[in-house]
XYZ file of C-alpha atoms in Angstrom:
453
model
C 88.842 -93.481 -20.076
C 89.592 -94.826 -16.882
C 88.648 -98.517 -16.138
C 85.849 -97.376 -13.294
C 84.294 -94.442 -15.565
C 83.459 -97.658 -18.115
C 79.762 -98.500 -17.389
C 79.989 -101.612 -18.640
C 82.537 -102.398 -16.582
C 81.134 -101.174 -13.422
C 78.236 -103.531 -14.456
C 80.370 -106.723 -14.145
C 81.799 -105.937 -11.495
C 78.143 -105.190 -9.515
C 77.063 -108.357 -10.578
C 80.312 -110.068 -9.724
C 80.198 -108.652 -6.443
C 76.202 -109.575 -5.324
C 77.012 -113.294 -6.969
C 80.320 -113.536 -4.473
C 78.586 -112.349 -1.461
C 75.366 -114.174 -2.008
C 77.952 -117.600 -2.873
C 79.522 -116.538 0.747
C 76.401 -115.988 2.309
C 75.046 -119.217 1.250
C 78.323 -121.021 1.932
C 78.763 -120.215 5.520
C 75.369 -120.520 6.616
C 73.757 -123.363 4.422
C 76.620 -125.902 3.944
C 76.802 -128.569 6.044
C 80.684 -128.676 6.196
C 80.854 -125.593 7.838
C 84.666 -124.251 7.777
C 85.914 -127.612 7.069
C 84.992 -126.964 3.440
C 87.820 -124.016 3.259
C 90.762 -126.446 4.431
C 92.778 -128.589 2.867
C 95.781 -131.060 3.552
C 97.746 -128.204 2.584
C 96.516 -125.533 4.711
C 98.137 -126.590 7.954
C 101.576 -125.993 6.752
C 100.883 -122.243 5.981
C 98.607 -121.741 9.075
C 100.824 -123.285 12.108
C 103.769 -120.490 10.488
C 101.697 -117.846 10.527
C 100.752 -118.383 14.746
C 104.192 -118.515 15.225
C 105.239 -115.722 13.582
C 102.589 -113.680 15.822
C 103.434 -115.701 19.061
C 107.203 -115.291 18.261
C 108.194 -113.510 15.424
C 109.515 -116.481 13.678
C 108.213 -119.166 11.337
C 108.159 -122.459 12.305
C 108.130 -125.731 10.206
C 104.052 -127.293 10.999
C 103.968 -128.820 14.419
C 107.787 -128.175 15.431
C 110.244 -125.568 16.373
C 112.433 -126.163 13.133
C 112.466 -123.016 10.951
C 110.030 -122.907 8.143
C 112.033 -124.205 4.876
C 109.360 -126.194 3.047
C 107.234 -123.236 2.771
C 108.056 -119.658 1.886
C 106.834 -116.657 4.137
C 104.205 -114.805 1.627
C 101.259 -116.382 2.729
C 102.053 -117.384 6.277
C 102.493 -113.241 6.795
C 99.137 -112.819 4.932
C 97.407 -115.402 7.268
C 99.206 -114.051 10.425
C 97.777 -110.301 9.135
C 94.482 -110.791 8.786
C 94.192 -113.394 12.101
C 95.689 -110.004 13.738
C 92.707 -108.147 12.475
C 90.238 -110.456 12.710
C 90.976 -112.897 15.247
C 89.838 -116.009 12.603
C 91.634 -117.912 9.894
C 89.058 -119.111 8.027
C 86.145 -117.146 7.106
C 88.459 -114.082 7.266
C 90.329 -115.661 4.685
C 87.538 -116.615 2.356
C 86.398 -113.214 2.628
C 89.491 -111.324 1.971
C 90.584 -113.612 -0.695
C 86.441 -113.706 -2.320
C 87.784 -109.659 -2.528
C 91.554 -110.180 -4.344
C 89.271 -112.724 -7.028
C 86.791 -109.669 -7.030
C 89.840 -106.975 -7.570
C 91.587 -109.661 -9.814
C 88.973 -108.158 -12.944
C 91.035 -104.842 -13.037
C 94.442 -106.504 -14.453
C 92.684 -108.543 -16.267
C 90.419 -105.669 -17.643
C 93.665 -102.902 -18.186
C 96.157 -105.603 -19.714
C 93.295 -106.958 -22.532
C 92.675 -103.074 -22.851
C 96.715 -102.495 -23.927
C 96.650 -105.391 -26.230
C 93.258 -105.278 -27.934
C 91.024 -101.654 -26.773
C 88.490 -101.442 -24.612
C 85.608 -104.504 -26.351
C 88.245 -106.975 -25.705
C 88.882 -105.478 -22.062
C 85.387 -106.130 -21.355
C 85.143 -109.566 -22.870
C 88.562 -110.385 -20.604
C 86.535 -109.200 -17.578
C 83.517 -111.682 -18.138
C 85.470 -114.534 -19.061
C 87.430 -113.863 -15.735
C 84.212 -113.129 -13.241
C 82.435 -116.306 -14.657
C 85.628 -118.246 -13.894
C 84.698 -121.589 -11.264
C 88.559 -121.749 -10.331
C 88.783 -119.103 -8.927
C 85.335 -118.472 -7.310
C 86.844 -122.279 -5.801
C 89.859 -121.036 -4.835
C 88.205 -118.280 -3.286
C 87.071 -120.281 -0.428
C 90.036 -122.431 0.256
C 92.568 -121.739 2.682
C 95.627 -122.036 -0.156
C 98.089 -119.606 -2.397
C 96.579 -119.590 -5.290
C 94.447 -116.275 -5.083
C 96.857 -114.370 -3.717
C 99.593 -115.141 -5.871
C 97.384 -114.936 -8.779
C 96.129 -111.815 -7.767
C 99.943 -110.433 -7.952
C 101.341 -111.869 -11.157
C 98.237 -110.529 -12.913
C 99.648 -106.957 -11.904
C 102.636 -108.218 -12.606
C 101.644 -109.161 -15.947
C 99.883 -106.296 -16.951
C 103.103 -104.155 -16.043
C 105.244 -106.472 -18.270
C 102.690 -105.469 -21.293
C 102.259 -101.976 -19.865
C 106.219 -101.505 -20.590
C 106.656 -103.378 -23.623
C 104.160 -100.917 -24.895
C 105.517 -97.827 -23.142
C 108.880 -98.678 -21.634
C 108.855 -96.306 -18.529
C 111.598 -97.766 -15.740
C 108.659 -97.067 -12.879
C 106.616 -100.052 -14.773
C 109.841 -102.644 -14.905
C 110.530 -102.051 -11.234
C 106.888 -102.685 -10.213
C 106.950 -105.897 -12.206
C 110.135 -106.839 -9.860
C 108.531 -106.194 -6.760
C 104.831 -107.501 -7.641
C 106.674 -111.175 -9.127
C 108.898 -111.136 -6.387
C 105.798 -111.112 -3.883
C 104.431 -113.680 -6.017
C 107.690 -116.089 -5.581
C 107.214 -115.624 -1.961
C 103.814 -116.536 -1.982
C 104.120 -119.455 -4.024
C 107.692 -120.597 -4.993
C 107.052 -122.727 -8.153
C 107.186 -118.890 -9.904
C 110.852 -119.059 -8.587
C 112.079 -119.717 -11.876
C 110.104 -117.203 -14.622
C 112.318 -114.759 -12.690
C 115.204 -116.164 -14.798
C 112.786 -116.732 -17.694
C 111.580 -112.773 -17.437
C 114.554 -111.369 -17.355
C 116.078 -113.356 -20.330
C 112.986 -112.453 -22.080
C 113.320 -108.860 -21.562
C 117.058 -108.653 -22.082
C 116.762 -110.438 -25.650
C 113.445 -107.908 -26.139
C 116.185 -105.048 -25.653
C 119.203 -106.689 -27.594
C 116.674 -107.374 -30.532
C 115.407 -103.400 -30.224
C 111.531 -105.014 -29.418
C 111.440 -102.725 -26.545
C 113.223 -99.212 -26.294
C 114.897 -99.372 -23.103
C 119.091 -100.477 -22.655
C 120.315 -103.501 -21.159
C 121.615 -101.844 -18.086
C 118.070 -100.549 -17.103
C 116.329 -103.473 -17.328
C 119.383 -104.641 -14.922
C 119.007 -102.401 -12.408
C 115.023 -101.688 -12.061
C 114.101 -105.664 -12.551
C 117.085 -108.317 -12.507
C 118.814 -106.253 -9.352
C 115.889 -105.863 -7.112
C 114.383 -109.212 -7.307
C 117.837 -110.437 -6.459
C 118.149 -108.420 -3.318
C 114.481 -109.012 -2.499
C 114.901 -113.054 -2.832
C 117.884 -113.051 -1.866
C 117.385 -111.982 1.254
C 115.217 -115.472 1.614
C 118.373 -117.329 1.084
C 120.729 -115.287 3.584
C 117.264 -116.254 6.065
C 117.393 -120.218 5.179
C 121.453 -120.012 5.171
C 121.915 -118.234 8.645
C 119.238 -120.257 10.625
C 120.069 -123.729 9.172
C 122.834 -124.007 6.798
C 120.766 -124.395 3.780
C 121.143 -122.231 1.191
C 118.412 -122.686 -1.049
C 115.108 -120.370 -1.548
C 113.195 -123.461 0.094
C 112.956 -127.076 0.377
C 109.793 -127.801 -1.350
C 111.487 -128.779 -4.817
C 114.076 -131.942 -2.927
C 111.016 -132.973 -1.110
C 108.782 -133.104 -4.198
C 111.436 -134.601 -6.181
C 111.222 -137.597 -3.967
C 107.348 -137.793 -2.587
C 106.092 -137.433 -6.325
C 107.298 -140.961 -7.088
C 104.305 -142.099 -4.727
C 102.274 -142.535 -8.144
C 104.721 -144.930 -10.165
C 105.301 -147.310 -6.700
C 101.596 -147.566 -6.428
C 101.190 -148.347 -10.181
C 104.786 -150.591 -10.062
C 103.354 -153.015 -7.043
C 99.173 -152.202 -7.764
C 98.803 -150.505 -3.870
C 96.966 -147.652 -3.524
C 99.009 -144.027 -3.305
C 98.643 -143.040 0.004
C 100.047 -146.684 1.101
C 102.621 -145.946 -1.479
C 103.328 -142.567 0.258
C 103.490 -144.484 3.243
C 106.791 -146.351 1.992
C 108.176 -143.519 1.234
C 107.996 -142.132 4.351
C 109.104 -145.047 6.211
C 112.390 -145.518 3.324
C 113.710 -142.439 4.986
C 116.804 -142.785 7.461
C 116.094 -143.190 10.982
C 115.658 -140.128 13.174
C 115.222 -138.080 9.599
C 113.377 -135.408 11.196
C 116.137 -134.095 13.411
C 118.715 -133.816 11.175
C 120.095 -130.321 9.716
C 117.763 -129.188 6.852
C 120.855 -129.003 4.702
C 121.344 -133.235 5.457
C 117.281 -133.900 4.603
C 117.457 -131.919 1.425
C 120.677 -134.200 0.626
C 119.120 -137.243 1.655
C 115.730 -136.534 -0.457
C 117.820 -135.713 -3.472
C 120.055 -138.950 -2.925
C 117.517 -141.038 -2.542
C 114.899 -139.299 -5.113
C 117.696 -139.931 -8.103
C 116.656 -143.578 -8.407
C 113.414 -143.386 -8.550
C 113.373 -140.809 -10.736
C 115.355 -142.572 -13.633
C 113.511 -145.909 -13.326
C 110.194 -143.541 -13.448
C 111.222 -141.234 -16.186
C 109.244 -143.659 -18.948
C 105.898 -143.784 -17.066
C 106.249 -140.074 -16.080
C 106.857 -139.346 -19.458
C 103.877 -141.361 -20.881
C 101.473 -139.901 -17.940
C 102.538 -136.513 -18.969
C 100.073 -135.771 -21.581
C 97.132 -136.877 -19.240
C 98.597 -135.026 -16.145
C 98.893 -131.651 -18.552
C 95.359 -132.419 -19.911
C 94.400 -132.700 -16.222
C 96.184 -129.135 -15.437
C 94.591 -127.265 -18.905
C 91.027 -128.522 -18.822
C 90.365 -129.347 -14.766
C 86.914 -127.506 -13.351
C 88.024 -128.165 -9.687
C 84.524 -129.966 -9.438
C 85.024 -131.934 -5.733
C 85.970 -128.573 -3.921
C 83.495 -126.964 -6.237
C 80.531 -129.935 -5.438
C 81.354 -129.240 -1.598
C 80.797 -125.646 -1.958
C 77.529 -125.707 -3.511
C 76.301 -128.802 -1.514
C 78.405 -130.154 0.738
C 79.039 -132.747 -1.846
C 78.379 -136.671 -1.166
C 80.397 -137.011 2.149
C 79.805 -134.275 5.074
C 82.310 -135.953 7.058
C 85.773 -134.768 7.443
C 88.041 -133.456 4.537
C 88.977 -136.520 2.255
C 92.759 -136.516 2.486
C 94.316 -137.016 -0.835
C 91.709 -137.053 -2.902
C 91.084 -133.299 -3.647
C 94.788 -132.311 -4.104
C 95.910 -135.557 -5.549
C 93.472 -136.613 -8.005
C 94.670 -140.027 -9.952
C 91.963 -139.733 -12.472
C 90.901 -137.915 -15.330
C 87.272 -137.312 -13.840
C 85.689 -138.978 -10.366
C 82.910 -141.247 -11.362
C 81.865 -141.723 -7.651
C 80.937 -137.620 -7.349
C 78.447 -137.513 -10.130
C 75.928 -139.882 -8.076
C 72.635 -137.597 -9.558
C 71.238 -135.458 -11.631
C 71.973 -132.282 -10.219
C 75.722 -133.495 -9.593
C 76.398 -133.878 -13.882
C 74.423 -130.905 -14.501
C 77.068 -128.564 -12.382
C 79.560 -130.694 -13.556
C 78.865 -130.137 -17.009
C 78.519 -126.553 -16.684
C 81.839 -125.997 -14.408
C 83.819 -128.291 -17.410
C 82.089 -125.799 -20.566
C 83.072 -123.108 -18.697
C 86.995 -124.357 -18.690
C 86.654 -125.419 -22.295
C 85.135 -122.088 -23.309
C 87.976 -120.064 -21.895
C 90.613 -122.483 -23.300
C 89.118 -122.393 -26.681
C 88.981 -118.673 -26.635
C 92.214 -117.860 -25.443
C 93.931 -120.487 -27.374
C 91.985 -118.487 -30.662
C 92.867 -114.994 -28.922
C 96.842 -116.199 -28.550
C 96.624 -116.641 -32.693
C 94.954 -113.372 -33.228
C 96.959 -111.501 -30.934
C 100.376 -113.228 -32.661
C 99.381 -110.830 -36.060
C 99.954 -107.348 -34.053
C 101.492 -107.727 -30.718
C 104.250 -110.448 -31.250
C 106.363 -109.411 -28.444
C 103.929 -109.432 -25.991
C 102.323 -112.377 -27.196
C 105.544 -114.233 -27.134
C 105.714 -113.158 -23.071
C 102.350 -113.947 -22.659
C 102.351 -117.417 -24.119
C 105.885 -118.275 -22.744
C 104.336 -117.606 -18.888
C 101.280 -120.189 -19.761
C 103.668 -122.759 -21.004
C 106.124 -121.886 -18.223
C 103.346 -122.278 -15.222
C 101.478 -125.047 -17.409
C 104.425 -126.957 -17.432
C 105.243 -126.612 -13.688
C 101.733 -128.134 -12.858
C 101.937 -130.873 -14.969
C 104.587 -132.626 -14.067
C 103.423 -135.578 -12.074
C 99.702 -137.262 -11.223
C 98.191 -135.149 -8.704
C 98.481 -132.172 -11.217
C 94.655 -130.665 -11.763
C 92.625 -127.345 -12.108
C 94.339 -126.034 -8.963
C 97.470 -125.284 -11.015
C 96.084 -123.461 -13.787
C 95.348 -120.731 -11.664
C 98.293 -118.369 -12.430
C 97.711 -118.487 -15.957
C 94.419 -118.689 -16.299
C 93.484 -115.423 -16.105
C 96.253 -114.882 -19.292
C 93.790 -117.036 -20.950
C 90.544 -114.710 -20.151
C 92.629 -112.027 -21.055
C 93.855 -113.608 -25.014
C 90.190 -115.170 -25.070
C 88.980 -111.468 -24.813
C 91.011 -110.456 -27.988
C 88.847 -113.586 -29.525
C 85.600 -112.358 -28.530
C 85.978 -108.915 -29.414
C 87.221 -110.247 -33.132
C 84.293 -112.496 -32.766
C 81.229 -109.889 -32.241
C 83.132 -107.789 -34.471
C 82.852 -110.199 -37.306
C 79.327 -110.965 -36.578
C 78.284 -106.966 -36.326
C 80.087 -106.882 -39.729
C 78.290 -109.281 -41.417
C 74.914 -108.423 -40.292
C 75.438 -104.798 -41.808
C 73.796 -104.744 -44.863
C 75.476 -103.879 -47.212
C 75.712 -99.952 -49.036
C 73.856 -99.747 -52.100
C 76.105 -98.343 -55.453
């Protein structure tokens, strides 16, 4: 049965639909913010590209005429698309991306259909459409929807041909993750992780397809697709890399051990930094900066490795079990300050939950519920991940390595929080699916009474 023929399927997706436009409704007209509440400190860098590329046809670095290296193309292009369409970069945005969370169920729903039939499909589908994070992330103008909204096709591709290993499947998985890295470059590296995984799948005769095919319809296009990023970089500034985002962030993320090293607060710690760097740093060669960040980042980083190391658990707590309640507090409310954005604090939160937002009642009541709703899904999938282990071990194996592989990437220094989760969280509604199912199946079983000899 096809996923829009299922009635109970439809249903969520009604429901999900009339909560997302009455949420949007009620966002742009009631909230005091106004559009304010969409940006972040972020946002700039991926909105001054995307004018330039439909001024000039080129992506500039924010505020200069350096070519965009800290930032890959993906989303700039999707900005500079729909500003074409629409004329606006904010609403638009919320709109379009309140549709990819919306559209996001149908992954979800098909992949927990391969792995565990058609209850556990549906259960997938709820736990995704009651999500906060990504009804958040809906309305902010960031990455995290869109590339979500491609490695969950990605994903369900992956599982689509470990089940039924048709070359068509492989190759879409190369194209969708590609898309992905270009939206959001910290998946840069489970293209090396995929493709091990699937080559050891087919040396180990877990799926039925030769080495040499999974070569040419995954590893060899997403090399010639991000490739062609690094030929870009190389050609218009000398660096070769995919982008610059990983020297700069080895360096900047050390803002957190200064500030706890001399008891200042982070952003005068980020100040330092800033002001450590070599005179006239800006109009060097991007191939020079990304030396100098590396050069001076090594330091740091070895006289910071023991309090990274003994932040780590907190910071990957942080990550797992974040609801994204400030951005979610503003949405609903406007939260406690109706002035401009607070820099800092709502993409690098320093503790485990902000005391100062939960001022009233109403505040620890939607806290409360956004935080059960994370723990419910975490519980569930983290059950679903064992249950699915006893008949799908292959693709449980890929599916757990991505969580651990993205988990990992957003929990490695102090400003790690929900935000991070968001491409693997829907893996999670998908294994916490498998639980449910098992669950109400359990339950349905022992409520049948029994037959009588």
């Amino acid at each position: 049965m096809p996923f829009y023929k299922d009635r109970v399927f439809q249903w969520i997706f009604i429901i999900l639909l009339l909560c997302k436009t009455a949420a949007f409704c009620h966002i742009y007209y009631a909230n005091p913010l106004g559009e304010a509440v969409l940006i972040f400190p972020d946002s700039l860098t991926y909105v001054y590209p995307a004018q330039t590329f439909l001024q000039y046809a080129d992506m500039w670095e924010a505020v200069t005429v350096n070519p965009m290296l800290l930032r890959t193309p993906g989303y700039p292009f999707f900005l500079s698309v729909i500003q074409f369409i629409t004329g606006n970069l904010t609403w638009s945005v919320a709109a379009v991306q309140n549709l990819l969370s919306l559209l996001l169920l149908i992954p979800v729903y098909l992949t927990a259909r391969q792995l565990s039939g058609l209850r556990a499909a549906r259960w997938a589908a709820v736990f995704c459409a009651i999500s906060v994070l990504y009804f958040s992330l809906s309305f902010a103008v960031l990455t995290e929807i869109l590339c979500t909204f491609l490695l969950a096709w990605f994903v369900y591709l992956i599982i689509r041909f470990l089940n039924a290993p048709h070359i068509h499947s492989l190759l879409g998985a190369a194209l969708l993750l590609a898309a992905a890295v270009y939206v959001r470059p910290a998946a840069y590296y489970f293209m090396f992780a995929s493709a091990i995984i699937l080559v050891c799948f087919s040396i180990g005769k877990l799926v039925s397809c030769p080495v040499r095919k999974i070569v040419m319809a995954f590893i060899l296009p997403l090399c010639l697709f991000i490739g062609a990023w690094h030929i870009r970089n190389f050609r218009q500034t000398g660096f070769s890399g995919f982008s610059s985002v990983n020297a700069y962030n080895l360096y900047m993320w050390n803002e957190d051990y200064l500030a706890d090293k001399f008891n200042i607060p982070v952003t005068q710690a980020h100040q330092a930094l800033e002001k450590a760097l070599p005179p006239g740093f800006n109009a060097l060669p991007a191939k020079e900066q990304v030396r100098i960040y590396q050069a001076m980042a090594l330091p740091l980083v070895k006289e910071s490795f023991h309090y990274k190391l003994t932040h780590a658990p907190l910071w990957a707590a942080k990550t797992l079990f974040g609801a994204n309640f400030i951005h979610i507090s503003r949405l609903v409310s406007g939260g406690h300050a109706t002035g401009a954005l607070l820099d800092g604090e709502m993409l690098n939160h320093t503790q485990a939950v902000h005391h100062n937002w939960l001022e009233n009642r109403s505040a620890k009541l939607l806290f409360g519920a956004t935080a059960g709703q994370v723990l419910l899904t975490v519980f569930f999938g983290t059950v679903g991940f064992i249950f699915l282990w006893k008949k799908k071990k292959a693709e449980t194996f890929f599916l757990a390595i991505y969580c651990l592989y993205f988990w990992g990437i957003g929990s490695t220094f102090f400003g790690a929080y929900a935000r991070f989760r968001a491409p693997f969280e829907f893996v999670l509604c998908i294994t916490a699916g498998a639980a449910a199912a098992m669950l109400s199946d359990s339950i349905k079983h022992i409520k049948r009474p029994a037959k009588k000899i």
